[in-house]
Amino acid sequence: MPSAFPLADSPWLSLPPASGGPAAEHGLRHTLLEAHALGELVVSSPTQRSAALRQLLLPVVVDALGRPADEREWVRWFEAGRWSEEQRRCLDAYLDEHAFDLFHPQRPFAQVPGLRTAKNETKGAGLLVATEATGNNVPLFAARTEGEPPKLSPSQAALWLLHAHCWDTAAIKTGAVGDPKVKAGKTTGNPTGPLGQMGVTLPTGRTLYETLLLNIPVGPPLRSDDLPQWKRADVFTPQWQERLPAGLLEVWTWQSRRIRLIPEETAEGDRVTRVVVAAGDRMPHTPELDPHTMWRLEPTGKPRAGTSRKGKTVPPRRPLRMQPGKAAWRGLDALLAPERQARDARENTAGFATSILLDQAGAVRADLGDDFPLRVELTGMAYGNQSAVVEDVMFDALPLPLAALGADTFAHAAVLEVAEQAEELAQAVNRLSADLRRAMGAEPIPWDKGQRPGELLLHALDPLVRRLLAGLRRVGEDIDAIEAGQLAWEQLALRRAWEIADRLLQTVPLAAYAGRTISQGEGRQDRTYRASLAEASFTNRCNEILHRATEDRREASRPHTPGDDDV
């Protein structure tokens, strides 16, 4: 029999000291009580960090201590920099009561005891590991076959267990004995884990303590029926249901799968090599109280917002998902859309709303200070083949100026303008490429095939945008410093844009300068494409987009007229 592995005191969470240094493994008790002295959770996949925070760390803190009633109380907690002695006693007592034993015979943490199939079938532990190919997805010449599953240590198994509840793939799942909805030994229609349906927006601070508080939304006491999964009896059975969660704790600890880890004793110690993964609870849609997602808002004037579609209610707001290959700063219009601004949107206008947590951070920015080093991590998964396989894991971390979270601040306007300028420059480069190709007698590169040069420019602009965002954290609302930063950004962005444009111009043949006339159809004037015309159009567009850099060049090129100030 495997030995007990209580997550409260067994080392399994890897964290470095906040002051720097190598990471070490700690139990949940040490991690929470000493959160002020620890840095960011170290994980093998960025999707594990949000899973560990939501499934265990955050709900333990909120269930044991409650949550701040309003922003003033939240600021008092934050400024303390660590838990008070009373809070430490409450956390200690809570973890004495709930040891969270991973291999408990009656109540194994986040699992169903004795979960089995009708034929007692099990699968390799690789089924839990998002990066591990299983089933028909195992490559022909892979280093390991499905018959040689990975051997997960208890700490690895615990993290991948939490990960499966948050990010597991969709489609058919093994039918478990005791589940009345099983048909032919299977359950169908399983959605992905709840985090797989959104782009997770996770604000982080300088210490784990700050990160925990930044991820706790303020509000009144939670409902009496809003319980974490370890206090619910229904999640320890194979039966599942489709419903909305009662509140925040249930959203965080949602059991989207019924799972059983099967450990065995090896020469290296206890290892999890086999698992049973069956259908779990289903949410009809992401509830609006989820604090870790940005939202796409449907126009309230449209009848489909909040109405029925195929028997299901369509909410007026849907979680935003990340796009593969797209940097986080390209979504700043959603990241910086305050909730109050979203409420004031016109009836027939779609829009965005930022996460509850970023909206809250903007409300307390005067107390935190504009120079607070807030960082936002955005995580998502791209699924393929009916969401039954993981195609890509997306992660980006962005330094975010607190001043930009205010809808009426100079910093807010500046970062949105910079993001818009970058997109417009990419479009201008793509238009230059299309015009040059037409001048050569070729068709433009399709938007959904190949790599267009605008993507190369956005890649080149990425470090410039991040440098500007980091710089804006230091200047707050100093309008002169912001303008100077934007001018420097535009000058560098213009240089990068012309580096890409020059490459395009240098590769065209001489025939492109002679040009080509294309008929636009009956009743419309024919259009001539030449390399010289394409270059001139690109120059004009860059001057329009980067108006500060353009004006600065003009000022520098004007002849100096002696005046009264000259000596």
XYZ file of C-alpha atoms in Angstrom:
567
model
C 0.000 0.000 0.000
C 1.296 3.491 -0.814
C 2.097 5.751 2.102
C -0.009 8.812 2.858
C 0.839 12.033 1.057
C -0.881 14.939 2.858
C -0.527 18.029 0.688
C -0.684 20.243 3.770
C 2.756 19.181 4.988
C 4.412 17.031 2.289
C 6.830 18.979 0.068
C 5.322 19.319 -3.399
C 5.032 23.030 -4.306
C 8.242 24.461 -5.749
C 8.884 28.131 -4.907
C 12.025 30.296 -4.677
C 12.649 32.852 -1.924
C 11.173 36.266 -2.738
C 14.654 37.734 -2.366
C 15.991 35.423 -5.085
C 17.736 32.091 -5.115
C 16.997 28.482 -6.083
C 13.502 27.079 -5.642
C 12.714 24.477 -2.978
C 9.684 22.233 -2.466
C 7.298 23.089 0.370
C 4.032 21.790 1.726
C 0.844 23.836 1.505
C 1.131 24.956 5.151
C 4.604 26.463 4.759
C 3.678 27.916 1.357
C 0.704 29.838 2.734
C 2.073 30.853 6.144
C 5.352 32.085 4.636
C 3.821 33.493 1.449
C 5.378 36.902 2.187
C 8.874 35.386 1.904
C 8.262 33.274 -1.221
C 8.260 34.145 -4.901
C 6.358 32.787 -7.891
C 5.260 29.150 -8.054
C 7.641 27.168 -10.295
C 5.814 24.707 -12.566
C 6.577 22.500 -15.559
C 3.753 24.054 -17.608
C 2.376 27.595 -17.140
C -1.144 26.183 -17.103
C -0.330 24.426 -13.814
C 0.131 27.738 -11.979
C -3.455 28.904 -12.468
C -4.700 25.380 -11.657
C -2.812 25.247 -8.335
C -3.930 28.738 -7.350
C -7.593 28.222 -8.209
C -8.008 24.618 -7.105
C -6.199 24.894 -3.759
C -4.236 27.978 -2.627
C -6.884 30.665 -3.150
C -9.902 28.681 -1.902
C -8.025 27.602 1.247
C -7.224 31.249 2.053
C -10.753 32.505 1.358
C -12.509 29.620 3.116
C -10.247 29.904 6.164
C -10.061 33.716 6.451
C -12.991 35.019 4.461
C -12.336 37.768 1.956
C -11.985 41.553 2.334
C -15.401 43.174 2.440
C -14.337 46.193 0.347
C -11.320 47.907 -1.192
C -10.390 49.647 2.079
C -10.096 46.347 3.933
C -8.239 44.825 0.991
C -5.691 47.659 1.106
C -5.151 47.078 4.841
C -4.417 43.398 4.180
C -2.107 44.279 1.294
C -0.166 46.977 3.138
C 0.465 44.585 6.040
C 2.680 42.596 3.663
C 2.033 39.305 5.482
C -0.652 37.450 7.408
C -1.419 38.676 10.907
C -0.893 36.316 13.841
C -4.645 35.713 14.019
C -4.791 34.908 10.305
C -1.838 32.528 10.655
C -3.625 30.706 13.480
C -6.762 30.388 11.342
C -4.803 28.989 8.388
C -2.923 26.608 10.669
C -6.143 25.312 12.223
C -7.772 24.953 8.805
C -4.879 22.838 7.509
C -4.968 20.729 10.675
C -8.602 19.979 9.839
C -8.005 19.406 6.113
C -4.762 17.560 5.405
C -5.658 17.007 1.706
C -4.202 13.490 1.551
C -3.563 12.552 -2.062
C -3.836 8.807 -1.357
C -6.465 8.735 1.418
C -8.489 5.493 1.164
C -11.900 7.148 1.761
C -11.454 10.788 0.708
C -8.470 11.114 -1.619
C -7.946 14.757 -2.507
C -9.827 15.843 -5.673
C -10.602 12.202 -6.534
C -13.309 9.581 -6.233
C -12.306 6.615 -4.036
C -12.646 3.262 -5.771
C -13.514 4.831 -9.128
C -13.484 2.057 -11.733
C -14.871 0.953 -15.056
C -17.060 -2.113 -15.611
C -14.004 -4.051 -16.814
C -11.588 -2.508 -14.277
C -9.674 -0.808 -17.099
C -7.077 1.841 -16.328
C -4.984 4.139 -18.502
C -1.440 5.412 -18.308
C -0.699 8.437 -16.158
C 0.205 10.303 -19.346
C -3.531 10.886 -19.769
C -3.244 13.627 -17.124
C -0.188 15.257 -18.682
C -1.240 17.832 -21.261
C 2.073 17.600 -23.116
C 2.040 13.784 -23.283
C 0.678 12.130 -26.442
C -1.800 9.327 -25.727
C -4.110 7.050 -27.699
C -4.122 7.643 -31.451
C -2.005 10.770 -31.001
C 1.194 8.908 -30.051
C 3.745 9.526 -32.866
C 4.938 6.452 -34.739
C 8.562 6.921 -33.700
C 8.051 8.483 -30.270
C 10.632 7.888 -27.537
C 7.965 6.259 -25.354
C 4.866 4.271 -26.304
C 1.534 4.323 -24.503
C 2.492 0.978 -22.990
C 5.280 2.784 -21.140
C 3.426 5.533 -19.266
C 5.350 8.170 -17.314
C 5.914 7.487 -13.629
C 4.671 10.562 -11.786
C 5.997 11.371 -8.343
C 3.283 12.328 -5.821
C 4.138 16.030 -6.232
C 3.933 15.770 -10.029
C 0.712 13.765 -9.843
C -0.876 16.345 -7.520
C -0.174 19.207 -9.931
C -1.365 17.287 -12.994
C -4.470 16.189 -11.077
C -5.408 19.822 -10.411
C -4.500 20.625 -14.005
C -6.897 17.996 -15.371
C -9.838 19.496 -13.467
C -9.070 22.868 -15.084
C -7.736 22.125 -18.578
C -8.618 18.530 -19.568
C -9.526 17.841 -23.185
C -13.127 17.282 -24.277
C -15.027 14.538 -26.137
C -15.510 10.911 -25.039
C -14.546 9.836 -21.516
C -14.420 6.453 -19.849
C -17.720 5.385 -18.299
C -17.476 4.767 -14.552
C -19.449 2.251 -12.539
C -22.129 4.150 -10.628
C -22.644 6.819 -13.276
C -26.251 6.458 -14.519
C -25.503 8.455 -17.682
C -22.997 5.970 -19.083
C -23.878 4.479 -22.483
C -21.915 1.569 -23.931
C -19.174 2.123 -21.370
C -18.610 5.769 -22.385
C -19.867 9.289 -21.733
C -20.058 11.736 -24.621
C -20.469 15.485 -24.916
C -17.855 16.270 -22.273
C -16.605 19.864 -22.601
C -13.038 20.884 -21.909
C -12.095 21.859 -18.390
C -13.476 25.296 -17.402
C -10.169 27.117 -17.926
C -9.890 25.664 -21.416
C -12.842 27.839 -22.397
C -11.185 31.149 -21.514
C -7.937 33.062 -21.531
C -6.848 33.070 -17.886
C -5.845 36.541 -16.680
C -3.660 36.257 -13.589
C -2.257 39.387 -11.872
C 0.977 38.775 -9.954
C 2.992 40.763 -7.423
C 6.479 40.711 -5.915
C 5.720 37.901 -3.448
C 3.299 35.013 -3.294
C 1.415 36.918 -0.577
C 0.837 39.846 -2.957
C -0.166 37.485 -5.754
C -2.717 35.760 -3.513
C -4.319 39.067 -2.531
C -4.290 40.367 -6.112
C -6.343 37.275 -7.051
C -8.978 37.581 -4.305
C -12.005 39.694 -5.308
C -13.515 41.789 -2.517
C -17.162 41.440 -1.614
C -19.691 40.370 1.016
C -19.393 37.032 2.867
C -19.829 34.047 0.578
C -23.076 32.082 0.501
C -23.455 29.259 2.993
C -23.878 26.731 0.159
C -20.741 27.949 -1.630
C -18.269 25.285 -0.537
C -14.878 24.109 -1.821
C -14.906 20.634 -3.303
C -13.334 18.998 -0.220
C -16.406 19.981 1.825
C -18.893 18.581 -0.686
C -20.068 14.983 -0.557
C -21.401 14.804 -4.123
C -17.967 15.113 -5.788
C -16.710 11.908 -4.111
C -19.106 9.783 -6.193
C -19.067 8.835 -9.897
C -22.322 10.716 -10.469
C -22.128 14.177 -12.046
C -24.509 16.937 -13.040
C -24.776 19.995 -15.279
C -25.405 23.193 -13.342
C -23.978 26.585 -12.477
C -21.697 26.846 -9.428
C -23.107 28.335 -6.230
C -20.327 30.874 -5.863
C -16.648 31.728 -5.972
C -15.291 28.746 -4.003
C -17.165 26.312 -6.183
C -16.005 28.060 -9.359
C -12.400 27.759 -8.238
C -12.611 24.108 -7.130
C -14.936 22.873 -9.873
C -14.555 19.119 -10.392
C -14.913 18.829 -14.148
C -13.724 15.225 -14.072
C -14.031 12.212 -11.792
C -10.483 10.942 -11.323
C -8.647 8.244 -9.415
C -4.880 8.086 -9.138
C -3.454 4.567 -8.875
C -0.036 4.646 -7.173
C 2.436 1.809 -6.867
C 5.582 1.276 -4.847
C 8.797 1.462 -6.873
C 12.496 1.603 -6.106
C 12.264 5.406 -6.318
C 9.306 5.516 -3.926
C 5.559 5.825 -4.568
C 4.770 6.619 -8.207
C 1.492 7.143 -10.082
C 1.557 5.140 -13.294
C -2.147 4.400 -13.923
C -5.284 6.544 -13.673
C -9.026 6.434 -14.243
C -10.514 9.613 -15.742
C -14.291 9.799 -16.147
C -16.923 12.484 -16.764
C -17.356 15.224 -14.169
C -19.593 18.200 -13.489
C -20.424 20.499 -16.394
C -21.076 24.244 -16.441
C -23.547 25.431 -19.085
C -21.399 28.570 -19.446
C -18.710 30.493 -17.593
C -20.406 32.403 -14.743
C -19.946 36.172 -14.593
C -18.462 35.925 -11.104
C -15.350 34.162 -12.436
C -12.560 36.645 -11.648
C -9.876 35.257 -13.974
C -11.191 36.073 -17.423
C -11.748 39.078 -19.641
C -15.097 39.331 -21.381
C -16.494 39.929 -24.828
C -19.763 41.827 -24.445
C -22.696 41.237 -26.747
C -24.753 44.287 -27.761
C -27.657 44.379 -25.314
C -30.002 45.507 -28.071
C -29.595 42.236 -29.985
C -32.250 39.639 -29.165
C -29.747 36.778 -28.975
C -27.924 38.242 -25.969
C -29.233 36.335 -22.971
C -31.834 34.438 -25.011
C -32.114 30.779 -25.874
C -30.063 29.001 -28.524
C -30.765 25.281 -29.069
C -32.368 25.083 -25.646
C -29.430 26.732 -23.838
C -29.168 30.241 -22.475
C -26.662 32.459 -24.279
C -25.152 34.912 -21.761
C -24.673 38.565 -22.745
C -20.935 38.239 -22.063
C -18.556 35.504 -23.115
C -15.014 34.845 -21.869
C -12.228 35.955 -24.166
C -9.825 33.286 -25.370
C -6.186 33.738 -26.319
C -5.088 33.415 -29.931
C -1.995 31.336 -30.777
C 0.983 33.451 -31.749
C -0.593 36.728 -30.628
C 1.250 38.737 -27.962
C -0.751 39.818 -24.917
C -0.252 43.534 -25.584
C -2.203 43.172 -28.829
C -5.285 42.653 -26.654
C -4.856 45.771 -24.518
C -8.259 47.095 -25.586
C -9.808 44.228 -23.600
C -7.201 44.153 -20.834
C -7.783 47.846 -20.053
C -11.564 48.031 -20.506
C -12.929 48.935 -17.034
C -16.206 47.357 -15.953
C -17.841 50.739 -15.462
C -16.899 51.649 -19.027
C -18.441 48.386 -20.234
C -21.692 49.166 -18.382
C -21.873 52.524 -20.115
C -21.482 51.025 -23.586
C -24.185 51.886 -26.082
C -27.027 49.433 -26.435
C -26.087 48.241 -29.912
C -22.311 48.278 -29.507
C -20.267 45.185 -28.744
C -17.237 45.654 -26.548
C -14.961 44.249 -23.893
C -14.682 44.214 -20.120
C -11.496 43.451 -18.241
C -11.322 40.872 -15.475
C -12.838 41.550 -12.061
C -9.349 41.447 -10.561
C -7.809 44.036 -12.890
C -10.841 46.266 -12.401
C -10.248 45.967 -8.660
C -6.533 46.738 -9.038
C -7.458 49.905 -10.912
C -9.769 50.926 -8.078
C -6.946 50.736 -5.497
C -4.101 52.089 -7.634
C -3.861 55.275 -5.556
C -3.023 53.090 -2.534
C -0.649 50.771 -4.375
C 1.128 53.609 -6.177
C 1.540 53.991 -9.924
C 5.057 52.536 -9.694
C 3.832 49.205 -8.284
C 5.385 46.447 -10.479
C 2.129 44.733 -11.474
C 2.569 41.878 -13.919
C -0.258 40.120 -15.719
C 0.105 36.523 -16.868
C -2.206 35.343 -19.631
C -2.585 31.623 -20.219
C -4.686 29.605 -22.613
C -4.923 26.356 -24.543
C -5.707 25.709 -28.172
C -7.498 22.400 -28.748
C -7.859 20.484 -31.987
C -9.894 17.623 -33.458
C -13.165 18.290 -31.595
C -11.190 19.618 -28.592
C -9.979 16.069 -27.906
C -6.271 16.940 -28.209
C -4.098 19.836 -27.087
C -2.574 21.668 -30.042
C -0.850 24.521 -28.261
C -0.271 26.007 -24.814
C -0.231 29.807 -24.886
C 1.443 31.931 -22.240
C 2.507 35.552 -22.035
C 3.484 37.845 -19.169
C 3.082 41.586 -19.470
C 4.329 44.455 -17.271
C 1.221 46.571 -16.796
C 1.302 50.200 -15.584
C -1.277 50.621 -12.837
C -2.053 54.105 -14.126
C -3.225 52.522 -17.391
C -6.072 50.774 -15.551
C -7.833 54.104 -15.101
C -10.123 54.886 -18.036
C -9.404 58.635 -17.936
C -5.611 58.624 -17.469
C -2.861 59.687 -19.866
C -1.173 56.303 -19.446
C -4.385 54.492 -20.448
C -4.667 56.521 -23.652
C -0.958 56.087 -24.382
C -0.826 52.278 -24.206
C -3.981 51.895 -26.281
C -2.579 54.264 -28.900
C 0.706 52.355 -29.032
C -1.071 49.015 -29.517
C -3.237 50.533 -32.255
C -0.200 52.062 -33.990
C 1.565 48.690 -34.031
C -1.438 47.004 -35.669
C -1.787 49.820 -38.219
C 1.913 49.611 -39.090
C 1.549 45.861 -39.653
C -1.402 46.522 -41.965
C 0.640 49.132 -43.840
C 3.486 46.661 -44.371
C 1.012 44.021 -45.558
C -0.513 46.542 -47.964
C 2.964 47.397 -49.289
C 3.632 43.692 -49.842
C 0.303 43.244 -51.634
C 0.895 46.257 -53.914
C 4.424 45.092 -54.782
C 3.172 41.592 -55.615
C 0.444 43.047 -57.852
C 3.071 45.196 -59.580
C 4.965 41.965 -60.366
C 1.829 40.230 -61.657
C 1.290 38.043 -58.605
C -1.552 37.821 -56.146
C -1.218 39.097 -52.559
C -0.420 36.573 -49.811
C -3.768 35.247 -48.469
C -4.514 36.415 -44.935
C -4.956 32.836 -43.686
C -2.011 31.193 -45.472
C 1.709 31.667 -45.181
C 3.423 34.361 -43.132
C 2.700 37.914 -44.116
C 5.408 40.538 -43.478
C 3.175 42.390 -41.020
C 3.641 39.509 -38.576
C 7.419 39.926 -38.847
C 7.021 43.595 -37.977
C 4.819 42.844 -34.962
C 7.476 40.416 -33.754
C 10.131 43.129 -34.130
C 7.945 45.656 -32.294
C 7.241 43.320 -29.373
C 10.291 44.230 -27.219
C 9.697 47.931 -27.896
C 6.125 47.787 -26.616
C 7.170 45.870 -23.503
C 9.957 48.378 -22.825
C 7.456 51.226 -23.076
C 4.997 49.505 -20.733
C 7.752 48.930 -18.172
C 8.830 52.557 -18.499
C 5.298 53.882 -18.013
C 5.177 52.129 -14.627
C 7.932 54.471 -13.445
C 6.480 57.772 -14.669
C 2.869 57.434 -13.507
C 0.810 60.353 -14.869
C 3.724 62.631 -15.817
C 2.396 63.829 -19.187
C 5.775 65.126 -20.390
C 7.467 61.800 -19.615
C 4.640 59.893 -21.308
C 4.917 62.063 -24.438
C 8.697 61.569 -24.471
C 8.220 57.824 -24.195
C 5.720 57.779 -27.053
C 8.041 59.835 -29.243
C 10.910 57.417 -28.587
C 8.581 54.485 -29.333
C 7.465 56.020 -32.644
C 11.027 56.718 -33.742
C 12.095 53.145 -33.077
C 8.875 51.713 -34.560
C 9.445 53.726 -37.755
C 12.957 52.310 -38.014
C 11.679 48.743 -37.611
C 8.897 49.295 -40.163
C 11.346 50.542 -42.758
C 13.707 47.649 -42.108
C 10.906 45.272 -43.157
C 9.803 47.540 -46.023
C 13.365 47.835 -47.412
C 13.645 44.055 -47.526
C 10.461 43.904 -49.594
C 11.551 46.688 -51.942
C 14.988 45.184 -52.495
C 13.562 41.846 -53.637
C 11.249 43.129 -56.393
C 12.457 42.899 -60.020
C 12.876 45.934 -62.267
C 9.593 45.056 -63.971
C 7.765 46.051 -60.782
C 8.930 49.646 -61.289
C 7.392 49.685 -64.762
C 4.179 48.578 -63.133
C 1.068 46.691 -64.091
C -2.447 47.906 -64.772
C -5.322 45.840 -63.424
C -8.902 46.178 -64.590
C -11.325 46.929 -61.758
C -14.413 45.867 -63.676
C -17.060 47.567 -65.782
C -17.739 51.180 -64.825
C -14.655 51.430 -62.603
C -11.331 53.034 -63.385
C -8.382 50.713 -63.995
C -5.672 50.783 -61.339
C -1.943 50.824 -61.929
C 0.451 49.240 -59.443
C 4.118 50.305 -59.409
C 6.856 49.812 -56.852
C 7.373 53.577 -56.648
C 3.680 54.195 -55.971
C 3.610 51.453 -53.334
C 6.639 52.961 -51.584
C 5.129 56.455 -51.628
C 1.829 55.174 -50.229
C 3.680 53.327 -47.462
C 5.663 56.469 -46.593
C 2.495 58.546 -46.313
C 0.791 55.926 -44.167
C 3.746 55.726 -41.776
C 3.727 59.498 -41.453
C 0.025 59.421 -40.563
C 0.362 56.636 -38.004
C 3.558 57.864 -36.316
C 2.643 61.552 -36.197
C 4.987 62.461 -33.336
C 8.051 61.057 -35.076
C 6.964 62.722 -38.333
C 6.570 66.129 -36.687
C 9.871 65.716 -34.843
C 11.670 65.054 -38.146
C 10.069 68.078 -39.738
C 11.077 70.275 -36.833
C 14.646 69.022 -37.016
C 14.856 69.635 -40.785
C 13.548 73.215 -40.708
C 16.255 75.871 -41.204
C 16.986 77.805 -38.047
C 15.949 81.479 -38.134
C 17.932 83.752 -35.784
C 15.709 85.320 -33.177
C 15.768 87.258 -29.978
C 16.873 84.184 -28.013
C 20.095 83.856 -30.023
C 23.188 85.321 -28.456
